[in-house]
């Protein structure tokens, strides 16, 4: 019955659209995670470079200046460590988003295949119905009874 095939095709089209939206969202969140990862790595690198640059040089300095420089350096080191940890978290998020994207793409691919199958089934059902209309109706042969 073509109605059933048409409903199935409409349902699969709807599901495919939803899967495509999910795939695009997964792609967008992956890009955001990759961007966050890059920002955190860059922050960690800049912080470490500042820590290295703030290291006391040669020459005599006062105790207060050394203490201030040590506090500043310790603060930068904490920032660098936090940025490194955030970069690791962002890297894990990226890996998770890659997996989500792969799943969304696989689902979209499966639904596209199922939609093509449903489209073929609908076409076949329509062809069968048209072929059934074209077949001449069989007539019952009546013979006159011999008495």
Coordinates of N, CA, C and O in Angstrom, one line a residue:
X1 N 0.9 -1.2 0.0 CA 0.0 0.0 0.0 C 0.9 1.2 0.0 O 1.7 1.4 0.9
X2 N 0.8 2.1 -1.0 CA 1.7 3.3 -1.1 C 1.6 4.2 0.1 O 2.5 4.9 0.4
X3 N 0.5 4.3 0.8 CA 0.3 5.2 1.9 C 1.3 4.9 3.0 O 2.0 5.7 3.5
X4 N 1.5 3.6 3.3 CA 2.4 3.2 4.3 C 3.9 3.5 3.9 O 4.6 4.1 4.7
X5 N 4.2 3.3 2.6 CA 5.5 3.6 2.2 C 5.8 5.1 2.2 O 6.8 5.6 2.5
X6 N 4.7 5.9 1.8 CA 4.8 7.4 1.8 C 5.1 7.9 3.2 O 5.9 8.8 3.5
X7 N 4.3 7.3 4.2 CA 4.5 7.7 5.6 C 5.9 7.4 6.1 O 6.5 8.2 6.8
X8 N 6.4 6.2 5.7 CA 7.7 5.8 6.1 C 8.8 6.7 5.5 O 9.7 7.2 6.2
X9 N 8.6 7.1 4.3 CA 9.5 8.0 3.6 C 9.5 9.4 4.3 O 10.5 9.9 4.6
X10 N 8.3 9.9 4.6 CA 8.2 11.2 5.3 C 8.9 11.1 6.7 O 9.6 12.1 7.0
X11 N 8.7 10.0 7.4 CA 9.3 9.9 8.7 C 10.8 9.9 8.6 O 11.5 10.5 9.3
X12 N 11.3 9.1 7.6 CA 12.8 9.0 7.4 C 13.4 10.4 7.0 O 14.5 10.7 7.4
X13 N 12.6 11.1 6.2 CA 13.1 12.4 5.8 C 13.2 13.3 7.0 O 14.2 14.1 7.2
X14 N 12.2 13.3 7.9 CA 12.2 14.1 9.1 C 13.4 13.7 10.0 O 14.1 14.5 10.5
X15 N 13.6 12.4 10.2 CA 14.7 11.9 11.0 C 16.0 12.3 10.4 O 16.9 12.6 11.2
X16 N 16.1 12.2 9.1 CA 17.4 12.6 8.5 C 17.7 14.1 8.7 O 18.8 14.5 9.0
X17 N 16.6 14.9 8.6 CA 16.8 16.4 8.9 C 17.3 16.6 10.4 O 18.2 17.4 10.6
X18 N 16.7 15.9 11.3 CA 17.1 16.0 12.7 C 18.5 15.5 12.8 O 19.3 16.2 13.6
X19 N 18.9 14.4 12.2 CA 20.3 13.9 12.3 C 21.2 14.9 11.7 O 22.4 15.1 12.2
X20 N 20.9 15.6 10.6 CA 21.7 16.6 10.0 C 22.0 17.7 10.9 O 23.1 18.3 11.0
X21 N 20.9 18.2 11.6 CA 21.0 19.3 12.6 C 22.0 18.8 13.7 O 22.9 19.6 14.1
X22 N 21.8 17.6 14.2 CA 22.7 17.1 15.2 C 24.2 17.0 14.8 O 25.1 17.4 15.5
X23 N 24.4 16.6 13.5 CA 25.7 16.6 13.0 C 26.3 18.0 12.9 O 27.5 18.2 13.3
X24 N 25.6 18.9 12.5 CA 26.1 20.3 12.4 C 26.4 20.9 13.8 O 27.4 21.6 14.0
X25 N 25.5 20.5 14.8 CA 25.8 21.0 16.1 C 27.1 20.3 16.7 O 27.9 21.0 17.3
X26 N 27.3 19.1 16.4 CA 28.5 18.4 16.8 C 29.7 19.0 16.2 O 30.7 19.1 16.8
X27 N 29.6 19.3 14.9 CA 30.7 19.9 14.2 C 31.0 21.3 14.8 O 32.2 21.6 15.0
X28 N 30.0 22.1 15.1 CA 30.2 23.4 15.7 C 30.9 23.3 17.1 O 31.8 24.0 17.5
X29 N 30.4 22.3 18.0 CA 30.9 22.2 19.3 C 32.4 21.7 19.2 O 33.2 22.0 20.1
X30 N 32.7 20.8 18.2 CA 34.0 20.4 18.1 C 34.9 21.6 17.7 O 36.0 21.7 18.3
X31 N 34.5 22.4 16.8 CA 35.3 23.6 16.5 C 35.5 24.5 17.7 O 36.6 25.0 17.9
X32 N 34.5 24.7 18.5 CA 34.6 25.5 19.7 C 35.6 24.8 20.7 O 36.4 25.5 21.3
X33 N 35.5 23.5 20.8 CA 36.4 22.8 21.8 C 37.9 22.9 21.3 O 38.8 23.2 22.0
X34 N 38.1 22.8 19.9 CA 39.4 23.0 19.4 C 39.9 24.4 19.6 O 41.1 24.6 19.9
X35 N 39.1 25.4 19.4 CA 39.5 26.7 19.6 C 39.8 27.0 21.1 O 40.9 27.6 21.4
X36 N 39.0 26.5 22.0 CA 39.4 26.6 23.4 C 40.7 26.0 23.8 O 41.5 26.5 24.5
X37 N 40.9 24.8 23.2 CA 42.2 24.1 23.4 C 43.4 24.9 23.0 O 44.4 25.1 23.7
X38 N 43.2 25.5 21.8 CA 44.3 26.3 21.2 C 44.6 27.5 22.1 O 45.7 27.9 22.4
X39 N 43.5 28.2 22.5 CA 43.6 29.4 23.4 C 44.3 29.0 24.7 O 45.2 29.7 25.2
X40 N 44.0 27.9 25.3 CA 44.6 27.5 26.6 C 46.0 27.1 26.4 O 46.9 27.5 27.3
X41 N 46.4 26.4 25.3 CA 47.8 26.1 25.1 C 48.6 27.4 24.9 O 49.7 27.5 25.4
X42 N 48.0 28.4 24.1 CA 48.7 29.6 23.9 C 48.9 30.4 25.2 O 50.0 30.9 25.5
X43 N 47.9 30.4 26.1 CA 48.0 31.1 27.4 C 49.1 30.4 28.2 O 49.9 31.1 28.9
X44 N 49.1 29.1 28.2 CA 50.1 28.4 29.0 C 51.5 28.7 28.5 O 52.4 29.0 29.3
X45 N 51.7 28.8 27.2 CA 53.0 29.1 26.6 C 53.4 30.5 27.0 O 54.6 30.7 27.4
X46 N 52.5 31.4 26.8 CA 52.8 32.8 27.1 C 53.1 33.0 28.6 O 54.1 33.7 29.0
X47 N 52.4 32.3 29.5 CA 52.6 32.5 30.9 C 54.0 31.9 31.3 O 54.7 32.5 32.1
X48 N 54.3 30.7 30.7 CA 55.6 30.1 31.0 C 56.8 31.1 30.5 O 57.8 31.2 31.1
X49 N 56.6 31.7 29.3 CA 57.6 32.6 28.8 C 57.7 33.8 29.7 O 58.9 34.2 30.0
X50 N 56.6 34.3 30.3 CA 56.7 35.4 31.3 C 57.4 35.0 32.6 O 58.2 35.7 33.1
X51 N 57.2 33.7 33.0 CA 57.8 33.2 34.2 C 59.3 33.1 33.9 O 60.1 33.6 34.8
X52 N 59.7 32.6 32.8 CA 61.1 32.6 32.4 C 61.8 34.0 32.3 O 62.9 34.2 32.8
X53 N 61.0 34.9 31.8 CA 61.5 36.3 31.7 C 61.6 37.0 33.0 O 62.5 37.9 33.2
X54 N 60.8 36.6 33.9 CA 60.8 37.3 35.3 C 61.8 36.7 36.2 O 62.0 37.2 37.3
X55 N 62.5 35.7 35.8 CA 63.6 35.1 36.7 C 64.6 36.1 37.0 O 65.0 37.0 36.2
X56 N 65.1 36.1 38.2 CA 66.0 37.2 38.6 C 67.3 37.0 37.8 O 67.8 36.0 37.6
X57 N 67.8 38.2 37.4 CA 69.0 38.2 36.6 C 70.2 38.4 37.6 O 70.1 38.3 38.8
X58 N 71.4 38.5 37.0 CA 72.6 38.7 37.8 C 72.6 40.1 38.5 O 72.0 41.0 37.9
X59 N 73.3 40.2 39.5 CA 73.4 41.5 40.1 C 72.7 41.5 41.5 O 72.0 40.7 41.9
X60 N 73.0 42.6 42.2 CA 72.5 42.7 43.6 C 71.1 43.3 43.5 O 70.9 44.3 42.8
X61 N 70.2 42.8 44.3 CA 68.9 43.3 44.4 C 68.5 43.3 45.9 O 69.0 42.5 46.7
X62 N 67.5 44.1 46.2 CA 67.0 44.1 47.6 C 66.2 42.9 47.9 O 65.6 42.3 47.0
X63 N 66.0 42.6 49.1 CA 65.2 41.5 49.6 C 63.7 41.7 49.2 O 63.0 40.7 48.8
X64 N 63.2 42.9 49.3 CA 61.9 43.2 49.0 C 61.6 43.0 47.5 O 60.6 42.5 47.1
X65 N 62.6 43.4 46.7 CA 62.4 43.3 45.2 C 62.4 41.8 44.8 O 61.7 41.3 44.0
X66 N 63.3 41.0 45.5 CA 63.3 39.6 45.3 C 62.0 38.9 45.7 O 61.5 38.0 45.0
X67 N 61.5 39.3 46.8 CA 60.2 38.7 47.3 C 59.1 39.1 46.3 O 58.2 38.2 46.0
X68 N 59.0 40.3 45.9 CA 58.0 40.7 44.9 C 58.1 40.0 43.6 O 57.1 39.5 43.1
X69 N 59.3 39.8 43.2 CA 59.5 39.1 41.9 C 59.2 37.6 42.1 O 58.6 37.0 41.2
X70 N 59.5 37.1 43.2 CA 59.1 35.7 43.5 C 57.6 35.5 43.6 O 57.1 34.5 43.0
X71 N 56.9 36.4 44.2 CA 55.5 36.4 44.2 C 54.8 36.5 42.8 O 53.9 35.7 42.5
X72 N 55.4 37.4 42.1 CA 54.9 37.6 40.7 C 55.1 36.3 39.9 O 54.3 35.8 39.2
X73 N 56.3 35.8 40.0 CA 56.7 34.5 39.3 C 55.8 33.4 39.7 O 55.3 32.6 38.9
X74 N 55.5 33.3 41.0 CA 54.7 32.2 41.5 C 53.2 32.3 40.9 O 52.6 31.3 40.6
X75 N 52.8 33.6 40.9 CA 51.4 33.8 40.3 C 51.3 33.4 38.9 O 50.4 32.8 38.4
X76 N 52.4 33.8 38.1 CA 52.4 33.4 36.7 C 52.5 31.9 36.5 O 51.9 31.4 35.6
X77 N 53.2 31.3 37.4 CA 53.4 29.8 37.3 C 52.0 29.2 37.6 O 51.7 28.2 36.9
X78 N 51.2 29.7 38.5 CA 49.9 29.2 38.8 C 49.0 29.4 37.6 O 48.2 28.5 37.2
X79 N 49.1 30.6 36.9 CA 48.3 30.8 35.7 C 48.7 29.8 34.6 O 47.8 29.3 34.0
X80 N 50.0 29.6 34.5 CA 50.4 28.7 33.4 C 49.9 27.3 33.7 O 49.5 26.6 32.8
X81 N 50.0 26.9 35.0 CA 49.5 25.5 35.4 C 48.0 25.4 35.1 O 47.5 24.4 34.6
X82 N 47.3 26.4 35.5 CA 45.8 26.4 35.3 C 45.5 26.4 33.8 O 44.6 25.7 33.3
X83 N 46.2 27.1 33.0 CA 46.0 27.1 31.6 C 46.4 25.8 31.0 O 45.7 25.3 30.1
X84 N 47.4 25.2 31.4 CA 47.8 23.8 31.0 C 46.7 22.8 31.3 O 46.3 22.0 30.5
X85 N 46.2 22.9 32.5 CA 45.1 22.0 32.9 C 43.8 22.2 32.1 O 43.2 21.3 31.7
X86 N 43.5 23.5 31.8 CA 42.4 23.8 31.0 C 42.6 23.3 29.6 O 41.6 22.8 28.9
X87 N 43.8 23.4 29.1 CA 44.1 22.9 27.7 C 43.9 21.4 27.7 O 43.4 20.8 26.7
X88 N 44.3 20.7 28.7 CA 44.1 19.2 28.8 C 42.6 18.9 28.8 O 42.1 18.0 28.1
X89 N 41.8 19.7 29.6 CA 40.4 19.5 29.6 C 39.8 19.7 28.2 O 38.9 19.0 27.8
X90 N 40.2 20.8 27.6 CA 39.7 21.1 26.3 C 40.1 20.0 25.3 O 39.3 19.7 24.4
X91 N 41.3 19.4 25.5 CA 41.7 18.4 24.6 C 40.8 17.1 24.7 O 40.4 16.5 23.8
X92 N 40.4 16.8 26.0 CA 39.5 15.7 26.2 C 38.1 16.0 25.7 O 37.5 15.2 25.1
X93 N 37.7 17.3 25.8 CA 36.4 17.7 25.2 C 36.5 17.6 23.7 O 35.5 17.1 23.1
X94 N 37.6 17.9 23.1 CA 37.7 17.8 21.6 C 37.6 16.3 21.2 O 36.9 16.0 20.3
X95 N 38.2 15.4 22.0 CA 38.2 14.0 21.6 C 36.7 13.5 21.8 O 36.2 12.7 20.9
X96 N 36.0 14.0 22.8 CA 34.6 13.6 23.0 C 33.8 14.1 21.9 O 32.9 13.4 21.4
X97 N 34.0 15.3 21.5 CA 33.2 15.9 20.4 C 33.5 15.3 19.0 O 32.6 15.1 18.2
X98 N 34.8 14.8 18.8 CA 35.1 14.0 17.6 C 34.2 12.7 17.6 O 33.7 12.4 16.6
X99 N 34.1 12.1 18.7 CA 33.3 10.9 18.8 C 31.9 11.2 18.5 O 31.2 10.4 17.8
X100 N 31.4 12.3 19.1 CA 30.0 12.7 18.9 C 29.7 13.0 17.4 O 28.7 12.6 16.9
X101 N 30.7 13.7 16.8 CA 30.5 14.0 15.4 C 30.5 12.7 14.6 O 29.7 12.6 13.6
X102 N 31.4 11.8 14.9 CA 31.4 10.5 14.1 C 30.1 9.8 14.2 O 29.5 9.2 13.3
X103 N 29.5 9.8 15.5 CA 28.2 9.1 15.7 C 27.1 9.8 14.9 O 26.3 9.2 14.3
X104 N 27.1 11.1 14.9 CA 26.1 11.9 14.2 C 26.2 11.7 12.7 O 25.2 11.6 12.0
X105 N 27.4 11.7 12.2 CA 27.6 11.4 10.8 C 27.2 10.0 10.4 O 26.6 9.8 9.3
X106 N 27.5 9.1 11.2 CA 27.1 7.7 10.9 C 25.5 7.6 10.9 O 24.9 6.9 10.0
X107 N 24.9 8.2 11.9 CA 23.4 8.2 11.9 C 22.8 8.9 10.7 O 21.9 8.4 10.1
X108 N 23.4 10.0 10.3 CA 22.9 10.7 9.1 C 23.1 9.9 7.9 O 22.2 9.8 7.0
X109 N 24.2 9.2 7.8 CA 24.5 8.3 6.6 C 23.5 7.2 6.6 O 22.9 6.8 5.5
X110 N 23.2 6.5 7.7 CA 22.3 5.4 7.8 C 20.9 5.9 7.4 O 20.2 5.2 6.7
X111 N 20.5 7.0 7.9 CA 19.2 7.6 7.6 C 19.0 7.9 6.1 O 18.0 7.7 5.5
X112 N 20.1 8.4 5.5 CA 20.1 8.7 4.1 C 19.9 7.4 3.3 O 19.1 7.4 2.3
X113 N 20.6 6.4 3.7 CA 20.4 5.1 3.0 C 19.0 4.5 3.2 O 18.4 4.1 2.2
X114 N 18.5 4.6 4.4 CA 17.1 4.2 4.7 C 16.1 5.0 3.9 O 15.1 4.4 3.4
X115 N 16.4 6.3 3.8 CA 15.5 7.1 3.0 C 15.5 6.7 1.5 O 14.4 6.6 0.9
X116 N 16.6 6.4 1.0 CA 16.7 5.9 -0.4 C 16.0 4.6 -0.6 O 15.2 4.4 -1.6
X117 N 16.1 3.7 0.4 CA 15.4 2.5 0.3 C 13.9 2.7 0.4 O 13.1 2.1 -0.3
X118 N 13.4 3.6 1.3 CA 12.0 3.9 1.4 C 11.5 4.6 0.1 O 10.4 4.3 -0.3
X119 N 12.3 5.4 -0.5 CA 11.9 6.0 -1.7 C 11.7 5.0 -2.8 O 10.7 5.0 -3.6
X120 N 12.6 4.0 -2.9 CA 12.5 2.9 -3.9 C 11.3 2.1 -3.6 O 10.6 1.7 -4.5
X121 N 11.0 1.8 -2.3 CA 9.8 1.0 -1.9 C 8.6 1.7 -2.3 O 7.6 1.1 -2.8
X122 N 8.5 3.0 -2.1 CA 7.3 3.8 -2.5 C 7.2 3.8 -4.0 O 6.0 3.6 -4.5
X123 N 8.2 3.9 -4.8 CA 8.1 3.9 -6.2 C 7.7 2.5 -6.7 O 6.8 2.4 -7.6
X124 N 8.2 1.5 -6.1 CA 7.8 0.1 -6.5 C 6.3 -0.1 -6.2 O 5.6 -0.7 -7.0
X125 N 5.8 0.4 -5.0 CA 4.4 0.2 -4.7 C 3.5 1.0 -5.6 O 2.5 0.5 -6.0
X126 N 4.0 2.2 -6.0 CA 3.2 2.9 -7.0 C 3.2 2.2 -8.4 O 2.1 2.1 -9.0
X127 N 4.3 1.6 -8.8 CA 4.3 0.9 -10.0 C 3.4 -0.3 -10.0 O 2.7 -0.6 -10.9
X128 N 3.4 -1.0 -8.8 CA 2.6 -2.2 -8.7 C 1.1 -1.8 -8.8 O 0.3 -2.5 -9.4
X129 N 0.8 -0.7 -8.2 CA -0.6 -0.2 -8.2 C -1.0 0.2 -9.6 O -2.1 -0.2 -10.1
X130 N -0.1 0.8 -10.3 CA -0.4 1.2 -11.7 C -0.5 0.0 -12.6 O -1.4 -0.1 -13.5
X131 N 0.3 -1.0 -12.4 CA 0.3 -2.2 -13.1 C -1.0 -3.0 -12.9 O -1.6 -3.6 -13.8
X132 N -1.5 -3.0 -11.6 CA -2.7 -3.7 -11.3 C -3.9 -3.0 -12.0 O -4.9 -3.6 -12.4
X133 N -3.9 -1.7 -12.2 CA -4.9 -1.0 -12.9 C -5.0 -1.3 -14.4 O -6.0 -1.3 -15.0
X134 N -3.8 -1.6 -14.9 CA -3.7 -1.8 -16.4 C -4.1 -3.3 -16.7 O -4.4 -3.5 -17.9
X135 N -4.1 -4.2 -15.8 CA -4.5 -5.6 -16.1 C -6.0 -5.6 -16.3 O -6.8 -5.2 -15.4
X136 N -6.4 -6.2 -17.4 CA -7.9 -6.3 -17.6 C -8.5 -7.2 -16.6 O -7.9 -8.2 -16.2
X137 N -9.7 -6.9 -16.2 CA -10.4 -7.7 -15.2 C -10.8 -9.0 -15.9 O -11.3 -9.1 -17.0
X138 N -10.6 -10.1 -15.2 CA -11.0 -11.4 -15.7 C -12.5 -11.5 -15.6 O -13.1 -11.1 -14.6
X139 N -13.2 -12.0 -16.6 CA -14.6 -12.2 -16.6 C -14.9 -13.7 -16.4 O -14.3 -14.5 -16.9
X140 N -15.9 -13.9 -15.6 CA -16.3 -15.2 -15.4 C -17.0 -15.8 -16.6 O -17.9 -15.1 -17.2
X141 N -16.5 -16.9 -17.0 CA -17.1 -17.5 -18.2 C -18.4 -18.2 -17.8 O -18.4 -19.0 -16.9
X142 N -19.4 -17.8 -18.5 CA -20.7 -18.4 -18.2 C -21.1 -19.3 -19.4 O -21.1 -18.8 -20.5
X143 N -21.5 -20.4 -19.1 CA -22.0 -21.2 -20.2 C -23.5 -21.6 -19.9 O -23.9 -21.6 -18.7
X144 N -24.2 -21.8 -20.9 CA -25.6 -22.1 -20.7 C -25.7 -23.5 -20.2 O -25.0 -24.4 -20.8
X145 N -26.5 -23.8 -19.3 CA -26.5 -25.2 -18.8 C -27.2 -26.1 -19.8 O -28.1 -25.7 -20.5
X146 N -26.7 -27.3 -19.9 CA -27.2 -28.3 -20.9 C -28.2 -29.1 -20.2 O -28.0 -29.8 -19.3
X147 N -29.4 -28.9 -20.6 CA -30.5 -29.7 -20.0 C -31.2 -30.6 -21.0 O -31.1 -30.5 -22.2

